XYZ file of C-alpha atoms in Angstrom:
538
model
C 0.000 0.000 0.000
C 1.645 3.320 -1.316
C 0.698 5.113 1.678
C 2.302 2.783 4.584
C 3.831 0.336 2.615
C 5.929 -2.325 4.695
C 7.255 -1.754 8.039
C 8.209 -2.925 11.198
C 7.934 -0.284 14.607
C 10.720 -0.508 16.689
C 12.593 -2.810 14.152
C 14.871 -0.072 12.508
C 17.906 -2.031 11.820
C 21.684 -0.661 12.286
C 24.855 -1.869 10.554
C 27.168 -3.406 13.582
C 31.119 -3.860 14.060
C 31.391 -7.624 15.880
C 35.629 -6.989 15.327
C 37.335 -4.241 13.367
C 39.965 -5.787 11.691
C 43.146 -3.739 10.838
C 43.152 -0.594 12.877
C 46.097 1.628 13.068
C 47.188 1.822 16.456
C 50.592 4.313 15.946
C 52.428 6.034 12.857
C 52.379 2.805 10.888
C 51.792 0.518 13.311
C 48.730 -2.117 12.782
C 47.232 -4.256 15.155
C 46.542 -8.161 14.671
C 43.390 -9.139 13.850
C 41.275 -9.990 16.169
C 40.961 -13.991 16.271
C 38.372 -15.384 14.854
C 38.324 -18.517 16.806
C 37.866 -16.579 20.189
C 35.169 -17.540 22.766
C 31.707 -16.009 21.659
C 33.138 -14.570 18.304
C 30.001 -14.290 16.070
C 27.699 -15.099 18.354
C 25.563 -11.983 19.160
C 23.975 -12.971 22.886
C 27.335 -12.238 24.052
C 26.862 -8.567 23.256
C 23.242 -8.104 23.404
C 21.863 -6.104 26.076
C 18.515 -7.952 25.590
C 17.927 -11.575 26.053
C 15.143 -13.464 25.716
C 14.674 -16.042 29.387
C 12.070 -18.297 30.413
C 11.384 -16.082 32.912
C 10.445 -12.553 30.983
C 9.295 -15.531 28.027
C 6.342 -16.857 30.463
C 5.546 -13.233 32.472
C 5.479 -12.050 28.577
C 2.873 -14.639 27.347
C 0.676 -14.343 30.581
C 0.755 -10.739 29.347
C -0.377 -11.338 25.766
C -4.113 -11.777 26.112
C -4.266 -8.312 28.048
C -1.971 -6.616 25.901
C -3.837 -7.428 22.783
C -7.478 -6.840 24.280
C -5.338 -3.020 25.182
C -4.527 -2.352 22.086
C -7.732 -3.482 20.236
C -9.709 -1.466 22.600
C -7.154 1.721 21.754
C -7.364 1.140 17.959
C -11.176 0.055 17.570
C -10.109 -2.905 15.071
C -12.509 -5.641 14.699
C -10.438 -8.855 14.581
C -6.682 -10.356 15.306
C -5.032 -13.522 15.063
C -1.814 -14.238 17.539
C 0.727 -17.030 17.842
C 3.955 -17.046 19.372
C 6.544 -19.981 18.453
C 9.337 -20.559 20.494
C 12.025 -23.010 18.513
C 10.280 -26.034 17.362
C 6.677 -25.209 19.609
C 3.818 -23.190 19.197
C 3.553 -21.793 22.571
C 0.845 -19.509 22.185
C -2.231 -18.844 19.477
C -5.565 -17.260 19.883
C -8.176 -15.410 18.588
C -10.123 -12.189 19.221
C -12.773 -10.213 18.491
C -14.817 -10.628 15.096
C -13.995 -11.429 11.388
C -16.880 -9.322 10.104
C -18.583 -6.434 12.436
C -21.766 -7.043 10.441
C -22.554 -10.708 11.575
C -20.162 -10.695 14.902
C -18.890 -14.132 13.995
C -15.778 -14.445 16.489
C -12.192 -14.723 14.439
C -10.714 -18.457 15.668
C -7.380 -19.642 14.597
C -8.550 -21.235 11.671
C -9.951 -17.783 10.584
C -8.242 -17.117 7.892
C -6.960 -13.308 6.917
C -5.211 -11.439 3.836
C -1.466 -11.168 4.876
C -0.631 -8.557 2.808
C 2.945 -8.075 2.046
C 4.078 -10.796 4.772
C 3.537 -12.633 1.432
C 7.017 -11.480 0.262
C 8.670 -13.111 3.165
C 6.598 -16.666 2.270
C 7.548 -15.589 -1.609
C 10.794 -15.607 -0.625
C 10.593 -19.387 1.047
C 9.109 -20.437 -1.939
C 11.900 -19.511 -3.918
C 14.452 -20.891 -1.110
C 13.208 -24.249 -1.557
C 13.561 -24.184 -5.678
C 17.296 -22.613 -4.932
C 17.404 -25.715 -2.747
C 16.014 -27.846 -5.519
C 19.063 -26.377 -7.947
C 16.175 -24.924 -10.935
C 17.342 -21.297 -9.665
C 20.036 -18.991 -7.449
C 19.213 -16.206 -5.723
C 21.629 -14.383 -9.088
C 19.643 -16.126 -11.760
C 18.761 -13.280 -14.308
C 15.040 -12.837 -14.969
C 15.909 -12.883 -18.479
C 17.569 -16.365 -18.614
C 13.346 -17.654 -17.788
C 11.036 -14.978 -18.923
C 13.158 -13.649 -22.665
C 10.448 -11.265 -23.037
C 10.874 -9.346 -19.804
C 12.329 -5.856 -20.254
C 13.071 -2.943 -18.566
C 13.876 0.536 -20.099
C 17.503 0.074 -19.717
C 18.884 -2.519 -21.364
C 21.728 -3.398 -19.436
C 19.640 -3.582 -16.459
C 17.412 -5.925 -18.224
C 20.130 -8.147 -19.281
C 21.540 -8.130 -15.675
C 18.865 -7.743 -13.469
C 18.489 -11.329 -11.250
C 15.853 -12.484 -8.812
C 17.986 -11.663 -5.927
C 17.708 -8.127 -7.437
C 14.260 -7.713 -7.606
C 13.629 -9.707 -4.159
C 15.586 -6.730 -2.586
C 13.434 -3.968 -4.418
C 16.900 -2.508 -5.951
C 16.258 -2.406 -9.823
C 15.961 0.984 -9.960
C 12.464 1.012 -10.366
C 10.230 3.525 -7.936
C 8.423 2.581 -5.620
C 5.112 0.999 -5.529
C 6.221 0.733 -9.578
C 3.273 -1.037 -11.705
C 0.203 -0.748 -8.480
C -1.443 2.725 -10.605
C -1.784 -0.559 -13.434
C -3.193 -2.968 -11.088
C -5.642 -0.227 -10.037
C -6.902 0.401 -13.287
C -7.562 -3.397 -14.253
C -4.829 -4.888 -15.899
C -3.318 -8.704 -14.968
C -0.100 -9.720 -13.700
C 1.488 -10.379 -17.627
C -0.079 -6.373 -18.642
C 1.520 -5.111 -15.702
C 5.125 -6.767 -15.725
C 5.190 -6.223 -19.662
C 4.642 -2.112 -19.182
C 7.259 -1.699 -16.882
C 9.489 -1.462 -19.234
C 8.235 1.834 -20.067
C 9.345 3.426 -16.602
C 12.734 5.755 -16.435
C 15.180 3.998 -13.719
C 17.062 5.010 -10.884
C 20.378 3.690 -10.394
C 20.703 -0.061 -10.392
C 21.471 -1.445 -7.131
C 22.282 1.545 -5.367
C 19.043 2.511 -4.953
C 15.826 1.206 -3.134
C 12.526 0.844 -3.981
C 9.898 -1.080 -2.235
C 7.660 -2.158 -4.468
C 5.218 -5.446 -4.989
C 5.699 -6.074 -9.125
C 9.284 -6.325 -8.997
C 9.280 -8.490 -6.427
C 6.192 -10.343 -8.053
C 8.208 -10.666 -11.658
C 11.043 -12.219 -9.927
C 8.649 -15.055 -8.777
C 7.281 -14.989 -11.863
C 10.483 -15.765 -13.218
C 10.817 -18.956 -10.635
C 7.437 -20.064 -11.664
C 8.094 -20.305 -15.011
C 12.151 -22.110 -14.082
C 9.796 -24.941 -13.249
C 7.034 -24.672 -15.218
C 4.426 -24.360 -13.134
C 2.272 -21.250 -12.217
C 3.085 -19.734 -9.186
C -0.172 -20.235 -6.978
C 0.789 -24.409 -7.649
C 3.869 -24.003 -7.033
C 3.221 -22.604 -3.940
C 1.197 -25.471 -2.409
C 3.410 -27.914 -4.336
C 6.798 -26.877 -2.335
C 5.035 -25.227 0.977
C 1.739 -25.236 2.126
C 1.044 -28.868 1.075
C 4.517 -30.137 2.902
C 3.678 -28.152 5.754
C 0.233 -28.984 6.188
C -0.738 -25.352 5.485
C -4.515 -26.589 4.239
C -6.031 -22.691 5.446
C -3.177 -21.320 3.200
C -3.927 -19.922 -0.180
C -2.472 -17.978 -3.520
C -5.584 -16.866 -4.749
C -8.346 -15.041 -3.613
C -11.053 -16.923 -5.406
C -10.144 -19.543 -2.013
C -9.613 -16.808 0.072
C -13.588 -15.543 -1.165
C -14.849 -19.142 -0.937
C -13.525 -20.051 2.989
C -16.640 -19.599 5.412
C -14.520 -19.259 8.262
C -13.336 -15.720 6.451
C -11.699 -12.099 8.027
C -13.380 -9.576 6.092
C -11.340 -6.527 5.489
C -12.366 -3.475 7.166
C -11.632 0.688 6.929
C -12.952 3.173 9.333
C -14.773 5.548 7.771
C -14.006 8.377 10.160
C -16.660 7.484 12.714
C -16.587 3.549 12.783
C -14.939 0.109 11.233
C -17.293 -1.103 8.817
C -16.758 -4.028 6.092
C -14.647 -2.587 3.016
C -17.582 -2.017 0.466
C -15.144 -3.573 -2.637
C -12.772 -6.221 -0.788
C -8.736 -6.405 -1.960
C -8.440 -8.678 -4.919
C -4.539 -8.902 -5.220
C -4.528 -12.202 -7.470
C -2.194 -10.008 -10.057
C 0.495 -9.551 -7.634
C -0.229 -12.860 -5.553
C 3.510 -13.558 -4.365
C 4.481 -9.883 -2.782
C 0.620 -9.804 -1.424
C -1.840 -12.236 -2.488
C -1.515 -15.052 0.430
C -4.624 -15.633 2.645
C -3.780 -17.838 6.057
C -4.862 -18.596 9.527
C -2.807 -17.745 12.749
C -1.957 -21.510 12.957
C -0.671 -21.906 9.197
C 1.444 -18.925 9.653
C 2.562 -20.400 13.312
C 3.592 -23.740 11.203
C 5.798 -21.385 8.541
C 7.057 -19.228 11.136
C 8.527 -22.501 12.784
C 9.910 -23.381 9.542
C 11.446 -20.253 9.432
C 13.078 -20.267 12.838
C 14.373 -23.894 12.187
C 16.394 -22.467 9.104
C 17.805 -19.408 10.685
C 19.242 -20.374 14.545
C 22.545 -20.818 15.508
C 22.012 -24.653 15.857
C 21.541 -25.474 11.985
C 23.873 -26.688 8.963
C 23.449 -25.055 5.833
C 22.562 -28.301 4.325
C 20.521 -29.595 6.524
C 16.937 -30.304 5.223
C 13.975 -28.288 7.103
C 10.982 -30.347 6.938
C 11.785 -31.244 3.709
C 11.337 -27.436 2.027
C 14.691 -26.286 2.114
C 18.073 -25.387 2.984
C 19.615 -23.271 5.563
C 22.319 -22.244 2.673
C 19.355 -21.770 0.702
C 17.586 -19.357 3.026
C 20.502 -17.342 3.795
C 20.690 -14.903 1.883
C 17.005 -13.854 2.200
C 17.604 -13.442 5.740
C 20.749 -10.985 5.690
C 21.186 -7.121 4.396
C 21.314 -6.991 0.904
C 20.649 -3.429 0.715
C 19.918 -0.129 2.595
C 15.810 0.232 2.883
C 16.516 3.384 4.949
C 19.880 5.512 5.541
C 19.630 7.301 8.103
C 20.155 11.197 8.029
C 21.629 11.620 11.256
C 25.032 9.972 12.588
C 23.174 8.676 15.708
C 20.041 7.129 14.281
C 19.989 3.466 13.029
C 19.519 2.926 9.390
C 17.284 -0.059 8.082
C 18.357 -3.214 5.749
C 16.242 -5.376 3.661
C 17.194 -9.050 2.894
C 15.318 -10.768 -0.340
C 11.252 -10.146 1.112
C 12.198 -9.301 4.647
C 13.085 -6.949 6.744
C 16.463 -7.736 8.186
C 18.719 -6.063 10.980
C 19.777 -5.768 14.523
C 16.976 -4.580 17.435
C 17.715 -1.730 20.200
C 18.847 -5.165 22.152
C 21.804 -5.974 20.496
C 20.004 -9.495 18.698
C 19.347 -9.916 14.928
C 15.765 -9.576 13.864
C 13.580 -10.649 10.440
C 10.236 -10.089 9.582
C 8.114 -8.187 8.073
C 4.750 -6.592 7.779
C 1.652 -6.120 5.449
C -0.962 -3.791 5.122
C -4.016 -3.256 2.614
C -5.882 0.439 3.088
C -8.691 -1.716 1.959
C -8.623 -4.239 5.361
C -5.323 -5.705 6.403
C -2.635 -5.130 8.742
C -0.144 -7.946 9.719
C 3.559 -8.656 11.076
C 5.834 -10.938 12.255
C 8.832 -10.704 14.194
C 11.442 -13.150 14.925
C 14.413 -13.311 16.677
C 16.720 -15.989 15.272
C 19.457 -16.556 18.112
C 16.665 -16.836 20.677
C 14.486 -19.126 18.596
C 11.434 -16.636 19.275
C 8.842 -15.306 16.791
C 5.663 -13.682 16.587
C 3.038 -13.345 14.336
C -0.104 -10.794 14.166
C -3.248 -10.428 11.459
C -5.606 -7.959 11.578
C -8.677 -7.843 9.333
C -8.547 -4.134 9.264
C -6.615 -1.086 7.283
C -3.079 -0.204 9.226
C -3.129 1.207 12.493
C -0.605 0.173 14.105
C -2.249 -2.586 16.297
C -0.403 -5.508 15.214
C 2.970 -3.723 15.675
C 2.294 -2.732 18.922
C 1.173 -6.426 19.843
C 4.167 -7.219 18.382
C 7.049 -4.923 19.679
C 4.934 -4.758 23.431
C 5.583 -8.956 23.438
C 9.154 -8.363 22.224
C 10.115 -6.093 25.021
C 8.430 -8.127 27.385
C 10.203 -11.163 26.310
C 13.565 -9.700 26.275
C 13.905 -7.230 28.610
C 11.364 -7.888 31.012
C 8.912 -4.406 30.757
C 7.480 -2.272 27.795
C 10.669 -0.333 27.299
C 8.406 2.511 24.834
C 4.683 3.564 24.175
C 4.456 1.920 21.158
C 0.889 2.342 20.699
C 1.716 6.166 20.773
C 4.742 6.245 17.881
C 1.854 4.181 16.164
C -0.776 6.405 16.192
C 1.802 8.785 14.684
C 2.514 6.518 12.052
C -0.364 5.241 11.104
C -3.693 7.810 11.324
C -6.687 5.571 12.134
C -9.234 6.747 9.196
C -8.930 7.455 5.605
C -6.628 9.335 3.775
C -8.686 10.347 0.376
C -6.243 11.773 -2.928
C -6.718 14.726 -4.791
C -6.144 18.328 -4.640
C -10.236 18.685 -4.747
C -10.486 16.806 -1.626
C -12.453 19.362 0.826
C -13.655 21.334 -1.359
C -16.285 22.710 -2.807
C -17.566 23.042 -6.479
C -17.502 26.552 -7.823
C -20.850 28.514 -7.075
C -20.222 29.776 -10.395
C -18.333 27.596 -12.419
C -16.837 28.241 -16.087
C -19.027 26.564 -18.763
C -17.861 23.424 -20.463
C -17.739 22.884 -24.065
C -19.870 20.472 -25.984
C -19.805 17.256 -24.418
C -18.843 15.658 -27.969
C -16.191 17.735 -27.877
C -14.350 16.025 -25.315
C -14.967 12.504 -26.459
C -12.723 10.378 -27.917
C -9.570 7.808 -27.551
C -6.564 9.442 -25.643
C -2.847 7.478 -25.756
C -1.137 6.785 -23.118
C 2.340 4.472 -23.483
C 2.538 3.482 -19.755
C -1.079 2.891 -19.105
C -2.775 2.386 -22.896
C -5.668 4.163 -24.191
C -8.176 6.275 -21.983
C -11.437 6.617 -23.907
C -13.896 9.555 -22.758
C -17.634 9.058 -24.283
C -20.886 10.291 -24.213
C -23.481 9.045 -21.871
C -26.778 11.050 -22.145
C -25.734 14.277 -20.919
C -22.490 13.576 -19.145
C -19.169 11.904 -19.677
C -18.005 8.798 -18.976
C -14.108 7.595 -18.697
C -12.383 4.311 -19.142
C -8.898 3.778 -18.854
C -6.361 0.686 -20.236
C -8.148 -2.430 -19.986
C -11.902 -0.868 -19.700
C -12.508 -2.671 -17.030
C -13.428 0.267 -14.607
C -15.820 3.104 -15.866
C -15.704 6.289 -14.246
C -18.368 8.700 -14.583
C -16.866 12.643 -15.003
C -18.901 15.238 -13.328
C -18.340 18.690 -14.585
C -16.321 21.120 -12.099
C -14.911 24.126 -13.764
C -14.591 24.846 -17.284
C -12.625 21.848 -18.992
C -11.686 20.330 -15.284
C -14.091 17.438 -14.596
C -13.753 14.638 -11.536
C -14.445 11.613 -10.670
C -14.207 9.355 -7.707
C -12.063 6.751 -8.265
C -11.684 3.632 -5.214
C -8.881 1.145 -4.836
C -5.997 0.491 -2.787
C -4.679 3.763 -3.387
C -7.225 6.031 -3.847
C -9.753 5.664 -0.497
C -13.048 6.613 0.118
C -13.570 10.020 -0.846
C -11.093 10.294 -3.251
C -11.119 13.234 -5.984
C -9.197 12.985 -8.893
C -9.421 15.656 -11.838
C -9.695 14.764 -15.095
C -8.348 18.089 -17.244
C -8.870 18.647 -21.068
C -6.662 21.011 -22.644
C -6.980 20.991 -26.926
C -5.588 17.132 -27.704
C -4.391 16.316 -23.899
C -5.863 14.823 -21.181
C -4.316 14.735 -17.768
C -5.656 12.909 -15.057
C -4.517 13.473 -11.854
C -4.624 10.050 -10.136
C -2.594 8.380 -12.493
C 0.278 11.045 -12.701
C 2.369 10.720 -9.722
C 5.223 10.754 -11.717
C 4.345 12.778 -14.436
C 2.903 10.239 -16.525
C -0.942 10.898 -16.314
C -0.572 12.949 -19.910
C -3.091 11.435 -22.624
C -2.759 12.596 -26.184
C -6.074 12.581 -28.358
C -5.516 10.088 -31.361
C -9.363 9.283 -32.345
């Protein structure tokens, strides 16, 4: 979601010295390395303030069922899912409150919920177990399985590998391809027109983004020809057991035992009048689960990454440690800090990746739809700990807090921060409509427009195709790439019309102008980036 995309509170990874190696200690005069082989070299509970004990591990789970009822009540969301896994156990799932505020029906922990972008991090398992397999690497170009895929730059679309695109550091911007998905078009229309976006540098800069990450799995799917929904009950859900675990949202739609999505309209959570449909960019945030499938990957997850493992060992039959690995380390900056004493954040391949206030490593990752979903998981590899948290509603913050409140308590022994306060910061609890318009009123006395034939007709568009303005008895009606939306355009001022667009990035009470000057059309909510310019060709 372009407006909160993917983050983790309290998670803001820092780069960390465990042994400078070569430091000048006179004119000339260097100083041995420090030995490698020394006690506790590499392991980071020897330096971490925090630590996770069975003591603060058993107050902190008492504390969980009070600690989420705290922070529901605060936010006003309607339903949650929470499981804690501690190495190879599930020591702790539950469900609260309601997977629809229309019918009341309680959320269980077979209730299953859109995760949102948590589906990168499963993504990227997916892929770990065909790098386990051998069909891929992590630096397998995109090109060497899908030929046709291009980007504007050549070289970059020679070069650019799944490993690349996993990290978000192609050089596309962010949230690159979502304005398609908006408008209609499928995962193949959307991947194909990227090549029509300018690039920042490649690999030097980050992007976070869902259609890079969801060509690169593309990519995969097609390595071993299968699609990628298959593929992903093939290699992990079926192995695993995951039966409430889903690709697709025609299952996600079909299971009775269903968390709606919800918004707050400014007053109250109600049911999202048009649910999420992410089927085009499935693998960075199509996956539906329950709190138990997600406890049953999460364990997974935490068997691949402790201290304990060898990097061939096989995990339940999915994958690799080796495999895994580099998924679960920095491959890039997702956030340099501007300040010498703040921590900067990394980004593995579909996690979040880094080093907590504590002193111990951290991965996860979270998700959130403004049309109903905010989720997160958190685990600490070297203490064998994670957490995971769904919410059936648009971000706020709540599964976060959940999240970073059990974290404290589990490591340190108290809530070291008001978390649910640097949410609310971060995350506004209401909608946040687009458009200049928004608030305002039409003119009392607005400019005339001209005929309405006048304005009809096909306008071109590279990026996103053909918008097509016609007549409709006495008004105008818009349609843009694929057709498969129709917007009606209500006059405003002189050649300015609006309309009211909804989706994922344009909420309820959205405004968007549509603006007719001679042979070009702009329209505001597709031109972020100065692309919304439509030149009359019929």
């Amino acid at each position: 979601m372009r407006r909160n995309g993917a983050v983790l509170i309290g998670v803001l990874a820092s780069a960390v010295l465990l042994g400078a190696t070569g430091c000048t200690t006179g004119a000339g005069e260097s100083a041995e390395p420090l030995s490698t082989d020394r006690p506790g070299y590499g392991d980071p509970a020897v330096d971490a303030l925090g630590g996770v004990t069975k003591e603060h591990l058993d107050a902190a789970l008492d504390a969980l069922p009070d600690l989420v009822d705290e922070v529901m009540e605060k936010s006003g969301v309607p339903g949650a899912a929470v499981a804690v896994v501690f190495k190879d156990e599930v020591l702790y799932a539950e469900g609260f409150g309601e997977r629809n505020v229309d019918t009341g029906d309680p959320v269980d922990t077979s209730t299953v919920f859109q995760i949102a972008s948590m589906s990168k991090s499963v993504a990227a398992t997916v892929v770990a177990h065909e790098v386990a397999e051998g069909t891929v690497t992590w630096d397998t170009p995109i090109v060497a399985n899908m030929p046709e895929f291009a980007l504007s730059d050549p070289w970059v679309t020679e070069h650019v590998t799944i490993g690349d695109l996993f990290a978000h550091r192609s050089g596309l911007w962010e949230h690159a391809g979502d304005d398609l998905e908006d408008i209609g078009y499928d995962r193949d229309e959307v991947i194909e027109r990227l090549r029509y976006l300018p690039l920042d540098p490649f690999r030097t800069s980050y992007a976070y983004g869902n259609f890079d990450l969801t060509t690169a799995a593309e990519s995969v799917a097609r390595a071993t020809g299968t699609p990628w929904e298959d593929l992903s009950e093939e290699v992990l859900y079926g192995p695993l057991g995951m039966d409430d675990t889903s690709s697709t949202y025609a299952d996600f739609e079909a299971n009775g035992n269903r968390a709606d999505g919800h918004m707050n309209d400014g007053e109250q959570w109600i049911v999202t009048p048009s649910q999420r449909e992410p089927d085009p960019q499935s693998p960075a945030g199509g996956v539906s689960s329950s709190i138990d499938d997600m406890a049953t990957w999460l364990k997974l997850l935490i068997s691949a990454s402790g201290p304990d493992v060898e990097p061939e060992d096989d995990i339940d039959g999915v994958l690799t440690p080796a495999a895994l690995a580099p998924a679960l380390v920095p491959q890039g900056a997702a956030g340099i800090s501007r300040t010498a004493y703040q921590r900067s954040s990394f980004y593995g391949y579909g996690y979040n990746v880094g080093v907590n206030p504590g002193g111990l490593t951290t991965i996860g990752h979270s998700g959130a739809f403004a049309l109903g979903a905010g989720t997160t998981f958190q685990v600490l590899p070297d203490a064998g700990l994670g957490i995971v948290v769904l919410v059936n509603a648009s971000p706020t913050g709540a599964a976060e807090t959940i999240t970073a409140d059990f974290m404290d308590l589990a490591q340190y022994g108290e809530v070291r921060q008001d978390w649910w306060a640097l949410a609310e910061q971060r995350f506004p609890i209401g909608p946040a409509p687009f458009g200049e318009l928004v608030g305002e009123e039409p003119p009392a006395d607005p400019a005339p427009a001209k005929a309405l034939d006048g304005y009809a007709g096909t306008y071109a568009n590279e990026y996103y195709g053909d918008a097509v303005v016609t007549v409709d008895g006495d008004a105008l009606e818009l349609t843009v790439g694929p057709g498969t939306i129709v917007w009606p355009l209500e006059h405003w001022d002189g050649d300015v019309f609006v309309f009211r667009p909804l989706s994922e990035n344009t909420e309820p009470g959205s405004i968007s102008q549509a603006t007719f000057d001679g042979d070009t059309l702009v329209i505001e909510s597709l031109d972020a980036h100065d692309l919304g310019s439509f030149t009359r060709v019929g």
